[in-house]
Each structure stands twice: as C-alpha cells, then as structure tokens.
Rosetta silent file (secondary structure, phi, psi, omega in degrees, C-alpha in Angstrom):
SEQUENCE: MNTCSDKAALDQWYPLATEADLPCGTTTSRLLGTDLAVTRTGDGTITVMAEGRNDPLPTIRRFGLLWATPGTPAGGLFSLPEADEADRRVVNCGTVAVHASGLRIVENFLDMAHFPFVHTDILGAEPHTEVLHYNAEIRRDVDEVWATNCQFFQPQAALSATSGIMTDYIYRVMTPFATLLYKTCPNAANRWDVICLFVQPLDPDRCIAHPVMFLIDDVSTTAELVQFQQLIFLQDRIILENQRPLLLPMEPRAEIPTRADASSIAYRRWLKEKGITYGTTTMAA
SCORE:     score description
SCORE:     0.000 S_00000001
   1 L     0.000  111.172 -175.082  -25.099   -2.534    9.332 S_00000001
   2 L   -91.419  -14.077 -172.257  -21.511   -2.842   10.231 S_00000001
   3 L   -60.540  125.548 -173.340  -21.875   -3.280   13.952 S_00000001
   4 L   -71.342  141.304  176.693  -19.955   -6.575   15.065 S_00000001
   5 L  -131.322   13.282 -176.672  -21.896   -9.376   16.447 S_00000001
   6 L   -89.599  103.665 -170.465  -19.115  -11.696   16.109 S_00000001
   7 H   -65.532  -25.325  172.627  -18.270  -12.772   19.729 S_00000001
   8 H   -69.934  -23.194  176.671  -14.837  -14.322   18.723 S_00000001
   9 H   -82.783  -39.780  174.476  -14.032  -10.879   17.275 S_00000001
  10 H   -58.267  -45.335 -178.343  -15.389   -8.946   20.248 S_00000001
  11 L   -76.056   45.919  172.820  -13.543  -10.906   22.843 S_00000001
  12 L  -131.148  157.700  164.635   -9.996   -9.336   21.728 S_00000001
  13 L   -89.458  139.224 -176.579   -8.059   -6.515   22.600 S_00000001
  14 E  -126.983  151.545  168.286   -7.523   -3.828   20.058 S_00000001
  15 E   -72.173  130.057 -178.706   -5.235   -0.631   19.658 S_00000001
  16 E  -107.568  -33.674 -170.917   -7.084    2.733   19.708 S_00000001
  17 E  -176.013  152.235  172.165   -4.146    5.196   19.736 S_00000001
  18 E   -72.943  111.388 -160.880   -0.584    5.808   20.463 S_00000001
  19 H   -50.832  -49.049 -176.510   -0.916    6.851   24.200 S_00000001
  20 H   -62.437  -21.324  171.472    1.576    9.910   23.897 S_00000001
  21 H   -80.009   -8.498 -177.552   -0.414   11.233   21.093 S_00000001
  22 L   -82.076  124.129 -178.359   -3.680   11.359   22.970 S_00000001
  23 L   -69.409  161.602  174.641   -4.703   14.943   23.773 S_00000001
  24 L   -71.970  155.460  178.701   -6.366   15.996   26.995 S_00000001
  25 E    95.530 -157.351 -178.490  -10.121   16.107   26.396 S_00000001
  26 E  -106.816  137.012  174.503  -12.482   13.832   24.208 S_00000001
  27 E  -131.528  155.068  176.387  -11.420   12.440   20.820 S_00000001
  28 E   -98.726  146.687  174.823  -13.522   10.001   18.555 S_00000001
  29 E  -147.371 -177.084 -175.633  -12.624    6.697   17.416 S_00000001
  30 E  -145.936  148.507  165.743  -14.231    3.601   15.999 S_00000001
  31 E  -158.823  136.237 -175.280  -13.894   -0.139   16.489 S_00000001
  32 L    44.710   37.604  178.085  -15.801   -2.981   14.979 S_00000001
  33 L    91.599    1.130 -177.528  -18.535   -0.863   13.572 S_00000001
  34 E  -108.391  146.842 -177.122  -19.204    1.060   16.891 S_00000001
  35 E  -100.490  147.676 -174.211  -18.300    4.675   17.331 S_00000001
  36 E  -124.343  146.344  164.491  -16.144    5.376   20.631 S_00000001
  37 E  -107.997  120.516  177.968  -15.436    8.477   22.707 S_00000001
  38 E   -97.628  127.219 -178.374  -11.954    8.553   24.104 S_00000001
  39 E  -125.119  128.400  179.657  -11.517   10.947   26.996 S_00000001
  40 E  -123.058  125.030 -166.089   -8.157   11.881   28.745 S_00000001
  41 L   -89.131 -177.610 -170.359   -8.415   14.020   31.930 S_00000001
  42 L   -85.014  -14.592  178.052   -5.527   16.313   33.151 S_00000001
  43 L   -85.983   -7.687 -176.318   -4.253   13.608   35.626 S_00000001
  44 L   102.473   -8.213 -176.075   -3.747   11.280   32.723 S_00000001
  45 L   -61.769  139.937 -173.497   -6.802    9.056   33.387 S_00000001
  46 E  -123.674  134.820 -177.083   -8.162    7.624   30.066 S_00000001
  47 E  -130.323  133.061  173.560  -11.773    6.577   29.806 S_00000001
  48 E  -123.843  120.564  179.441  -13.197    4.905   26.534 S_00000001
  49 E  -107.908  139.211  174.656  -17.089    4.858   25.903 S_00000001
  50 E  -112.430  145.312 -168.967  -18.775    2.990   23.274 S_00000001
  51 L   -64.487  132.927 -175.508  -21.965    4.242   21.654 S_00000001
  52 L    86.380    6.187 -179.702  -25.026    2.441   23.180 S_00000001
  53 L  -128.810  137.986 -173.933  -23.254    1.301   26.409 S_00000001
  54 L   -89.446  -16.679 -179.090  -23.303    2.848   29.745 S_00000001
  55 L  -100.657  155.226 -177.034  -20.042    1.433   31.235 S_00000001
  56 E   -81.334  149.837  169.331  -16.557    2.328   29.881 S_00000001
  57 L   -65.256  157.226  178.103  -14.701   -0.315   28.157 S_00000001
  58 L   -76.059  139.307 -174.006  -11.960   -2.090   29.795 S_00000001
  59 E  -121.784  163.507  175.528   -8.449   -0.585   28.875 S_00000001
  60 E  -154.329  138.055  179.347   -4.798   -1.572   28.918 S_00000001
  61 E  -116.768  122.807 -179.167   -1.773    0.650   28.193 S_00000001
  62 E  -158.419  143.926  177.908    1.010   -1.426   26.709 S_00000001
  63 L    70.443   18.741 -169.766    3.538   -0.949   23.938 S_00000001
  64 L    86.824   -4.923 -173.545    2.960    2.689   23.840 S_00000001
  65 E  -112.271  159.347  159.904   -0.649    2.073   22.944 S_00000001
  66 E  -101.569  115.586  177.904   -4.033    2.380   24.345 S_00000001
  67 E  -114.009  145.133 -173.259   -5.882   -0.820   24.083 S_00000001
  68 E  -142.823  157.867  173.226   -9.566   -1.535   24.652 S_00000001
  69 L  -142.119  147.950 -175.244  -11.976   -4.506   24.143 S_00000001
  70 L   -98.960   -1.316 -178.221  -15.587   -4.345   23.697 S_00000001
  71 L  -124.860 -137.138 -171.012  -16.055   -8.102   24.996 S_00000001
  72 L  -130.259   78.068 -174.878  -14.629  -10.483   27.566 S_00000001
  73 L   -69.475  156.976  179.958  -11.196  -11.650   26.513 S_00000001
  74 L   -59.826  -28.369 -172.116   -9.818  -14.755   28.146 S_00000001
  75 L  -164.458 -170.777  173.471   -6.915  -12.751   29.684 S_00000001
  76 L   -67.872 -161.976 -172.537   -4.682   -9.703   29.228 S_00000001
  77 L   -74.496  167.436  168.540   -2.556   -8.947   26.169 S_00000001
  78 L   -60.810  151.198  173.614   -0.002  -11.682   24.684 S_00000001
  79 L   -63.726  129.025  176.426    3.332  -12.071   26.154 S_00000001
  80 L  -148.603   70.833 -171.929    6.166   -9.963   24.468 S_00000001
  81 H   -45.485  -44.280 -172.633    9.407  -10.146   26.631 S_00000001
  82 H   -60.910  -18.116  175.127   11.504   -8.016   24.174 S_00000001
  83 H   -58.168  -32.075  179.658    9.269   -5.135   24.895 S_00000001
  84 H   -93.959   -6.454  171.009   10.741   -4.896   28.320 S_00000001
  85 L   -51.517  116.684 -175.426   14.441   -5.281   27.176 S_00000001
  86 L   -56.652  -45.613 -175.586   16.316   -2.089   28.611 S_00000001
  87 L   -86.863   -0.770 -178.009   18.429   -1.578   25.464 S_00000001
  88 L   -92.955  146.695  176.567   15.756   -1.854   22.914 S_00000001
  89 E   -92.412  128.047 -173.633   14.211    1.221   21.356 S_00000001
  90 E   -94.728  111.445 -178.177   10.327    1.267   21.357 S_00000001
  91 E  -111.453  100.135  162.514    9.329    3.035   18.138 S_00000001
  92 E   -74.939  122.127 -167.804    5.702    3.887   17.644 S_00000001
  93 L   -98.970   15.587  176.500    5.184    4.466   14.129 S_00000001
  94 L    84.520 -157.743 -166.438    2.049    6.373   13.948 S_00000001
  95 L  -141.041  149.822  171.735   -1.063    4.956   12.165 S_00000001
  96 E  -127.197  129.772 -177.623   -1.861    4.010    8.553 S_00000001
  97 E   -93.013  133.087  176.028   -5.563    3.969    7.593 S_00000001
  98 E  -140.127  133.253  170.483   -6.432    1.268    4.744 S_00000001
  99 L   -81.230   85.010  175.559   -9.583    0.528    3.065 S_00000001
 100 L  -166.971  171.226  174.355   -9.556   -3.221    3.296 S_00000001
 101 L   -65.180  146.368  177.739  -10.335   -5.852    6.001 S_00000001
 102 H   -63.523  -32.660  178.915   -8.051   -5.770    9.028 S_00000001
 103 H   -69.030  -35.967 -179.088   -7.550   -9.562    8.363 S_00000001
 104 H   -61.577  -31.719 -177.897   -6.166   -8.773    4.838 S_00000001
 105 H   -77.482  -30.656  167.885   -3.526   -6.616    6.436 S_00000001
 106 H   -61.296  -42.479 -174.824   -2.372   -9.330    8.725 S_00000001
 107 H   -64.452  -45.486 -177.791   -2.300  -11.994    5.974 S_00000001
 108 H   -54.400  -39.071 -177.731   -0.241   -9.276    3.746 S_00000001
 109 H   -63.662  -25.678  179.578    2.128   -9.062    6.597 S_00000001
 110 L   -87.175   -2.028 -169.100    2.857  -12.769    6.566 S_00000001
 111 L   -99.542  105.891  167.548    3.515  -12.728    2.873 S_00000001
 112 L   -75.469  -22.980 -176.989    7.204  -12.744    1.606 S_00000001
 113 L   -62.424  -28.746 -176.950    6.436  -13.381   -1.978 S_00000001
 114 L   -83.921  -11.288 -173.339    5.482   -9.749   -2.594 S_00000001
 115 H   -48.983  -53.933 -175.819    8.676   -8.189   -1.309 S_00000001
 116 H   -63.887  -13.781 -173.818   10.681   -7.957   -4.634 S_00000001
 117 H  -116.169  -15.480 -179.713    7.519   -6.427   -6.487 S_00000001
 118 H  -112.738  -36.186 -171.525    6.158   -4.148   -3.822 S_00000001
 119 L  -116.574   38.532 -161.857    9.105   -3.235   -1.710 S_00000001
 120 E   -66.851  134.070 -178.328   11.647   -3.289   -4.437 S_00000001
 121 L    75.465    1.901  175.940   15.281   -2.620   -3.588 S_00000001
 122 L  -104.585  -80.033  170.727   14.204   -2.506   -0.006 S_00000001
 123 L   -85.894  -16.247 -177.714   12.756   -5.821    1.231 S_00000001
 124 E  -169.262  169.893 -179.683   13.483   -7.540   -1.994 S_00000001
 125 E  -166.729  141.376  170.195   14.755   -7.288   -5.647 S_00000001
 126 L   -66.153  145.861   10.167   14.664   -9.397   -8.684 S_00000001
 127 L   -90.876   10.536 -174.005   16.063  -11.900   -9.498 S_00000001
 128 E   -86.495   83.037 -176.991   15.833  -13.126   -5.821 S_00000001
 129 L  -118.143   -0.835 -171.127   12.174  -13.844   -6.013 S_00000001
 130 L   -93.422  135.044  175.636   11.824  -17.384   -4.693 S_00000001
 131 L   -84.184   98.581 -178.417   10.120  -18.000   -1.384 S_00000001
 132 L   -65.951  169.442  170.969   12.233  -20.831    0.222 S_00000001
 133 L   -54.239  129.292  176.737   10.562  -23.556    2.072 S_00000001
 134 L  -152.337  169.698 -160.380    9.560  -22.857    5.535 S_00000001
 135 E   -99.912  132.532  178.437    7.460  -24.185    8.366 S_00000001
 136 E  -133.211  132.410  179.714    3.893  -22.820    9.343 S_00000001
 137 E  -152.195  158.109  166.299    1.814  -24.159   12.156 S_00000001
 138 E   -93.133  120.393  165.712   -0.908  -23.493   14.839 S_00000001
 139 E   -86.019  108.324 -164.495    0.617  -23.818   18.102 S_00000001
 140 L   -76.964  -30.388  178.549   -2.120  -25.205   20.210 S_00000001
 141 L   -59.675  -43.838  173.877   -0.260  -24.740   23.587 S_00000001
 142 L   -92.122  -14.792 -170.428   -0.282  -20.893   23.021 S_00000001
 143 L    55.132   57.905 -174.774   -3.118  -20.684   20.457 S_00000001
 144 E  -138.958  149.982  179.843   -1.000  -18.837   18.119 S_00000001
 145 E   -94.465  125.307  171.866    0.101  -19.059   14.309 S_00000001
 146 E  -118.409  138.690  161.720    3.868  -19.423   13.823 S_00000001
 147 E  -116.771  128.567 -173.084    5.931  -19.392   10.753 S_00000001
 148 E  -131.046  156.176  175.949    9.706  -20.529   11.297 S_00000001
 149 E    68.935   32.110 -177.125   12.876  -20.951    9.145 S_00000001
 150 E   -96.511  130.426  177.603   11.746  -18.229    6.818 S_00000001
 151 E  -123.210  145.768  172.928   14.571  -16.621    4.684 S_00000001
 152 E  -158.467  131.317 -179.986   14.622  -13.931    2.079 S_00000001
 153 E   -71.661  127.739 -178.309   17.442  -11.884    0.408 S_00000001
 154 E  -127.594  124.270 -179.954   16.933   -8.193    1.211 S_00000001
 155 L   -63.953  -47.000 -176.158   18.766   -5.330   -0.349 S_00000001
 156 L  -146.072   96.232  176.768   18.112   -3.120    2.910 S_00000001
 157 L   -74.090  -13.170 -177.687   16.693   -5.338    5.608 S_00000001
 158 L  -170.525  164.779 -170.318   16.447   -2.425    8.116 S_00000001
 159 L   -66.688  -40.493  176.818   17.340    1.291    8.075 S_00000001
 160 L   -69.721   -6.361 -178.984   20.810    0.484    9.777 S_00000001
 161 L   -64.109  134.870 -173.736   21.464   -2.156    7.150 S_00000001
 162 L  -108.709  -14.691  177.057   24.631   -1.262    5.229 S_00000001
 163 L  -145.598  179.864  177.366   24.416   -3.918    2.387 S_00000001
 164 L   -83.886  143.306  178.857   22.002   -6.700    1.222 S_00000001
 165 E  -140.951  155.267  177.135   21.831   -9.861    3.503 S_00000001
 166 E   -81.972  118.289 -167.449   19.968  -13.142    3.466 S_00000001
 167 E  -101.957  138.503  176.038   17.470  -12.135    6.319 S_00000001
 168 E   -89.750  149.206  176.356   16.050  -14.728    8.762 S_00000001
 169 E  -140.309  138.643  155.157   12.436  -14.408    9.735 S_00000001
 170 E  -122.430  116.055  178.085   10.012  -15.658   12.359 S_00000001
 171 E   -98.537  150.815 -179.252    6.362  -14.732   12.065 S_00000001
 172 E  -142.988  135.136 -179.496    3.825  -14.883   14.948 S_00000001
 173 E  -123.336  107.095 -169.586    0.191  -14.258   14.827 S_00000001
 174 E   -90.876  -45.494  173.874   -0.936  -13.763   18.657 S_00000001
 175 E  -137.884  169.504 -168.766   -4.599  -12.851   17.847 S_00000001
 176 L   -50.626  -26.122 -174.842   -6.741  -12.456   14.711 S_00000001
 177 L  -123.709   19.592  172.649   -5.800   -8.756   14.285 S_00000001
 178 E  -135.498  134.791 -172.819   -2.365   -8.650   15.945 S_00000001
 179 E  -153.519  161.014  177.452    0.827  -10.149   14.478 S_00000001
 180 E  -145.083  163.460  162.875    4.648   -9.588   14.501 S_00000001
 181 E  -130.139  147.663  167.379    7.785  -10.712   13.041 S_00000001
 182 E   -94.512  126.360 -170.925   11.216  -11.465   14.353 S_00000001
 183 E  -136.003  161.891 -175.702   13.971  -10.570   11.786 S_00000001
 184 E   -70.274  138.651 -168.017   17.816  -10.681   11.776 S_00000001
 185 L  -106.539  119.133 -171.309   19.059   -7.670   13.532 S_00000001
 186 L   -65.455  -22.604 -167.391   22.012   -5.962   11.526 S_00000001
 187 L  -108.079   -1.038  177.040   23.506   -4.591   14.724 S_00000001
 188 L  -155.097  101.681 -158.317   23.436   -7.721   17.034 S_00000001
 189 L   -68.051  -18.739  171.222   24.061  -10.983   15.469 S_00000001
 190 L   -90.389    7.979 -171.528   22.471  -13.118   18.450 S_00000001
 191 L  -135.688  165.843 -169.712   19.251  -11.116   18.786 S_00000001
 192 E  -107.162  150.162  155.247   16.102  -10.410   16.605 S_00000001
 193 E   -84.207  138.506  174.718   14.575   -7.000   15.693 S_00000001
 194 E  -109.814  124.594  178.880   10.921   -7.157   16.548 S_00000001
 195 E  -125.409  122.161  178.242    8.380   -5.474   14.240 S_00000001
 196 E  -107.443  147.746  175.968    4.706   -5.438   15.204 S_00000001
 197 E  -128.754   98.920  172.021    1.313   -4.920   13.346 S_00000001
 198 E  -101.469  125.515 -173.689   -1.473   -4.206   15.493 S_00000001
 199 E  -114.069  139.484 -172.719   -4.737   -3.575   13.789 S_00000001
 200 E  -114.073  109.936  175.354   -7.745   -1.621   14.843 S_00000001
 201 E   -83.467  109.966  179.469  -10.693   -2.745   12.711 S_00000001
 202 L   -68.060  -54.036  174.509  -13.196    0.137   12.091 S_00000001
 203 L  -120.876  174.675  158.950  -15.469   -1.683    9.707 S_00000001
 204 L   -52.878  -31.139 -179.570  -15.375   -4.968    7.945 S_00000001
 205 L  -121.137   17.275  177.131  -13.511   -3.199    5.153 S_00000001
 206 L  -140.156  134.291  177.005  -11.757   -0.306    6.893 S_00000001
 207 E  -150.818  170.668  177.577   -9.100   -0.481    9.447 S_00000001
 208 E  -122.798  121.406 -173.721   -6.248    1.377   11.034 S_00000001
 209 E  -102.079  136.492  177.086   -2.687   -0.334   11.447 S_00000001
 210 E  -113.401  106.989  175.697   -0.634    0.719   14.357 S_00000001
 211 E  -108.131  140.093 -170.990    2.997   -0.593   13.719 S_00000001
 212 E  -133.204  137.888  169.957    5.369   -0.605   16.746 S_00000001
 213 E  -119.331  141.300  173.268    9.016   -1.634   16.546 S_00000001
 214 E  -117.660  106.306 -165.805   11.283   -2.942   19.150 S_00000001
 215 E  -126.627  157.318  170.364   14.862   -2.465   17.814 S_00000001
 216 L   -97.392  102.333 -174.310   18.479   -2.744   18.617 S_00000001
 217 L  -161.274  118.146  173.950   19.573    0.515   16.856 S_00000001
 218 L  -122.088   16.662  178.159   21.469    3.228   18.518 S_00000001
 219 L  -106.881  -44.730 -159.684   22.377    5.063   15.065 S_00000001
 220 L   -88.785  144.349  165.852   19.243    5.861   13.285 S_00000001
 221 L   -61.174  147.987 -174.271   16.855    8.796   14.516 S_00000001
 222 H   -72.201  -25.967  168.967   13.421    7.917   15.611 S_00000001
 223 H   -69.319  -32.615  168.741   12.155   10.126   12.779 S_00000001
 224 H   -62.538  -48.916 -178.579   14.188    8.219   10.327 S_00000001
 225 H   -62.512  -35.388  167.753   12.954    4.872   11.590 S_00000001
 226 H   -66.605  -32.742  171.744    9.331    6.058   11.348 S_00000001
 227 H   -70.003  -29.559 -178.184    9.721    7.274    7.993 S_00000001
 228 H   -71.676  -32.115 -168.260   11.286    3.926    6.802 S_00000001
 229 H   -88.381  -29.635  176.394    8.486    1.936    8.354 S_00000001
 230 H   -71.923  -29.039  170.414    5.670    4.151    7.004 S_00000001
 231 H   -58.631  -38.275 -178.621    7.231    4.008    3.563 S_00000001
 232 H   -73.248  -37.367 -170.406    6.900    0.187    3.628 S_00000001
 233 H   -77.710  -35.007  171.371    3.261    0.183    5.026 S_00000001
 234 H   -57.498  -39.841  171.510    2.402    2.889    2.479 S_00000001
 235 H   -68.629  -31.680  177.747    3.543    0.755   -0.304 S_00000001
 236 H   -62.614  -37.020 -179.867    1.578   -2.151    1.173 S_00000001
 237 H   -65.849  -31.942  171.060   -1.603   -0.020    1.191 S_00000001
 238 H   -61.935  -50.316 -176.146   -1.515    0.585   -2.477 S_00000001
 239 H   -74.258  -41.020 -176.022   -1.790   -3.261   -3.148 S_00000001
 240 H   -69.694  -31.571 -176.786   -4.266   -3.995   -0.356 S_00000001
 241 L   -85.363    9.400  170.605   -6.886   -1.393   -1.260 S_00000001
 242 L  -110.404    5.687  173.893   -6.708   -2.782   -4.838 S_00000001
 243 L   -75.843  141.842  161.156   -7.309   -6.532   -3.845 S_00000001
 244 L  -118.388  141.197  -16.867  -10.890   -7.832   -4.624 S_00000001
 245 L   -68.493  172.261  177.422  -12.700   -8.576   -2.573 S_00000001
 246 L   -75.838  -27.672  178.155  -11.551   -6.183    0.276 S_00000001
 247 L   -83.540  162.201 -177.617  -12.704   -8.824    2.717 S_00000001
 248 E   -81.124  115.164  165.879  -10.643  -11.922    3.565 S_00000001
 249 L   -59.574  123.928  177.071  -12.044  -14.784    1.372 S_00000001
 250 L  -119.083    1.568  164.937  -12.556  -17.965    3.428 S_00000001
 251 L   -61.918  129.170  171.612  -14.253  -20.276    0.932 S_00000001
 252 L   -57.256  130.502  173.339  -12.049  -23.091   -0.283 S_00000001
 253 L    82.543    7.008 -176.280  -10.623  -22.402   -3.686 S_00000001
 254 L   -67.085  -42.303  169.126  -11.708  -18.805   -3.522 S_00000001
 255 L  -125.728  139.899 -172.269   -8.025  -17.996   -4.117 S_00000001
 256 L   -93.113  115.798 -176.304   -5.336  -20.507   -5.194 S_00000001
 257 L   -92.404  166.228  176.423   -2.491  -20.733   -2.770 S_00000001
 258 L  -124.084 -174.881 -167.330    0.956  -21.771   -3.557 S_00000001
 259 H   -60.576  -29.523 -171.563    3.854  -23.305   -1.449 S_00000001
 260 H   -72.698  -14.450 -161.135    4.664  -19.545   -0.364 S_00000001
 261 H  -102.213   14.496 -173.504    1.196  -19.110    1.013 S_00000001
 262 H   -51.342  -39.557  176.815    1.738  -21.725    3.906 S_00000001
 263 H   -74.307  -29.665  166.747    1.387  -19.193    6.709 S_00000001
 264 H   -61.495  -47.646  176.927   -1.753  -17.743    5.125 S_00000001
 265 H   -59.560  -36.353 -171.520   -3.276  -21.309    4.802 S_00000001
 266 H   -81.543  -39.106 -173.311   -2.568  -21.820    8.563 S_00000001
 267 H   -67.843  -38.085 -178.906   -3.791  -18.220    9.547 S_00000001
 268 H   -73.304  -34.341  176.029   -7.173  -18.870    7.645 S_00000001
 269 H   -60.383  -48.101  178.232   -7.599  -22.227    9.170 S_00000001
 270 H   -59.704  -39.806  176.159   -7.048  -20.737   12.634 S_00000001
 271 H   -68.556  -31.109 -179.232   -9.511  -18.015   12.084 S_00000001
 272 H   -77.265  -31.508 -177.507  -12.260  -20.590   11.088 S_00000001
 273 H   -72.433  -18.855  176.235  -11.606  -22.616   14.057 S_00000001
 274 H   -85.994  -11.708 -174.635  -12.025  -19.639   16.269 S_00000001
 275 L    79.552   19.019  174.002  -15.175  -18.657   14.340 S_00000001
 276 L   -66.744  131.730  171.568  -14.001  -15.246   13.162 S_00000001
 277 L  -129.468  -20.680 -178.278  -16.312  -13.843   10.522 S_00000001
 278 L   -76.002  128.405  179.952  -15.840  -10.080   10.855 S_00000001
 279 L    87.935   10.751  175.636  -13.908   -8.741    7.985 S_00000001
 280 E  -119.127  161.860  173.765  -14.282  -12.057    5.937 S_00000001
 281 H   -61.529  -21.054 -176.455  -16.597  -12.960    3.057 S_00000001
 282 H   -53.046  -58.644 -178.531  -18.262  -15.166    5.266 S_00000001
 283 H   -52.165  -24.766 -179.850  -20.147  -12.373    6.973 S_00000001
 284 H   -96.061  -12.697  177.006  -21.425  -11.133    3.580 S_00000001
 285 L   -55.090    0.000    0.000  -22.770  -14.510    2.569 S_00000001
C-alpha cells in the first residue's frame, strides 16, 4: 500500500506537468501513491481530481508548471524573484522518470562530490575532485535549507561557457521535494543562473523530476539548453537507480557522511524535524 498518510508530505505543493504540454481532455497522473485525473477544457481551465475524493485538488500555475496539493499547505509556493525578471529565459526541461525516492533525487542534487565522476568533463573532471569547505544550515526564519560559499571547478559550467571556470554555487531547499541552485552565470558577472529541480513523488520509490531553468543566455537555442540539462539528469538517473536502498536512509550511521556531505546532513535533519517519512526507510520500518 503506497498511499501516503504522512501529513507533512501531504501538506506540500507538487508539480504535475509542464502547463504548455497539457493537452485538452483528461490525462492521468499520480502523486504520493494516489492516481490523478488532470482535465483541461477548451477555455484553458484545469481541474485535478484525486482517486477517492469528490472535490478537486487546489492548484497553482507557476514557473510554467501546474502544481497541486492533496493537503493543506501553510501558504502558496515559495518566493523566487528571479522567475519574474524580464530578461531571463524560462526553460522548462521536460521530465525525467526515476526509480528512486524523490528525496534521494533532492539529496543527489545537493551533492558536489559526484561531479567529476558522473558528469565527467562537464560539471567536473579529475584531478579537481576536492569539495572545498562550505557552509550548510537550516534557516529558521524561512524554514529552508541553504548551502553557501560552495565552489567547484567545472570544465563546462553551462552550455554557454567557453572554457573551464571555478564555479560558485548556492544551494537552496524550499520544500522536502523542491530545490534549486544559484550558480555563476558565464554571461553576467554580477548575476546568477538559477536551476530548479521540482520533484513529483509517484510512490515512495518512484518519482518524476521537473527541471526548470531561469537563465541569462541569449545565445543558446531552447532545444540546446533542454538537451544539455536532460543529459545531466540522465547521467544522475543511472546512479540514483543503482543506489541501495532506493528510499532515503534516515537512521544514524546508515550511511557514513564526509565533510562534503554537510548539505545532506542538514537536509536529513530538517526532514526529521518536519516529520517527513514518505520516501524514507523510516516508513518501511
């Protein structure tokens, strides 16, 4: 039985689809172990019905995505001012289905140590394998996890990059299943590119990733940008689907962290404080 009874997970907003890709008529989806019917009418109205419920789920349209919640979140979506900057390109990168916990996907997103080995000659390369010291914290005022002062040498930090650079990163986790990073923008020295990963947990061990980018890039085509980002996520998928367990371990000493895992340690502590169990080994115990 994969249906979610985890109130902390239910009371969140989740992406279901790229809005522009939703056809008229009814399509099926799934969220937290429950089947959904997503209906779009000719006038653009979108309704999301969940199996076993009579009333439609609350929805939001933002970042080019359709969001829904099966619970009662404290408010709307998190703030992302960069999404409204007129000169930024909003690039919806499609979807990537992954046979692993959605929480594993978020944690992998936070991990810089795998860059040289998984994204070789793109986001990293030997001998530049050291993860330099960075700061990770739970910001109580906004209830988010942040990792700052992150740096890593990257042969091709972005599609528009022309040579290898030491790239600055800031990681931000807004909800248990939504994260983003700010990184050095090759085309604007005083601004950041923003790359988001919004996760739709289908079941405890299956999810769909919805990557969205907000870029300062007037050179690359949209197709090239999507292809570049899809390549990165497909490389990650190979690793994620071969991790064991597929669910995120929450027991102390289940996995041995290193100094490079400071963001993961903060993320897991934050999940525990929230009472998140869906997609973790705790729910299987």
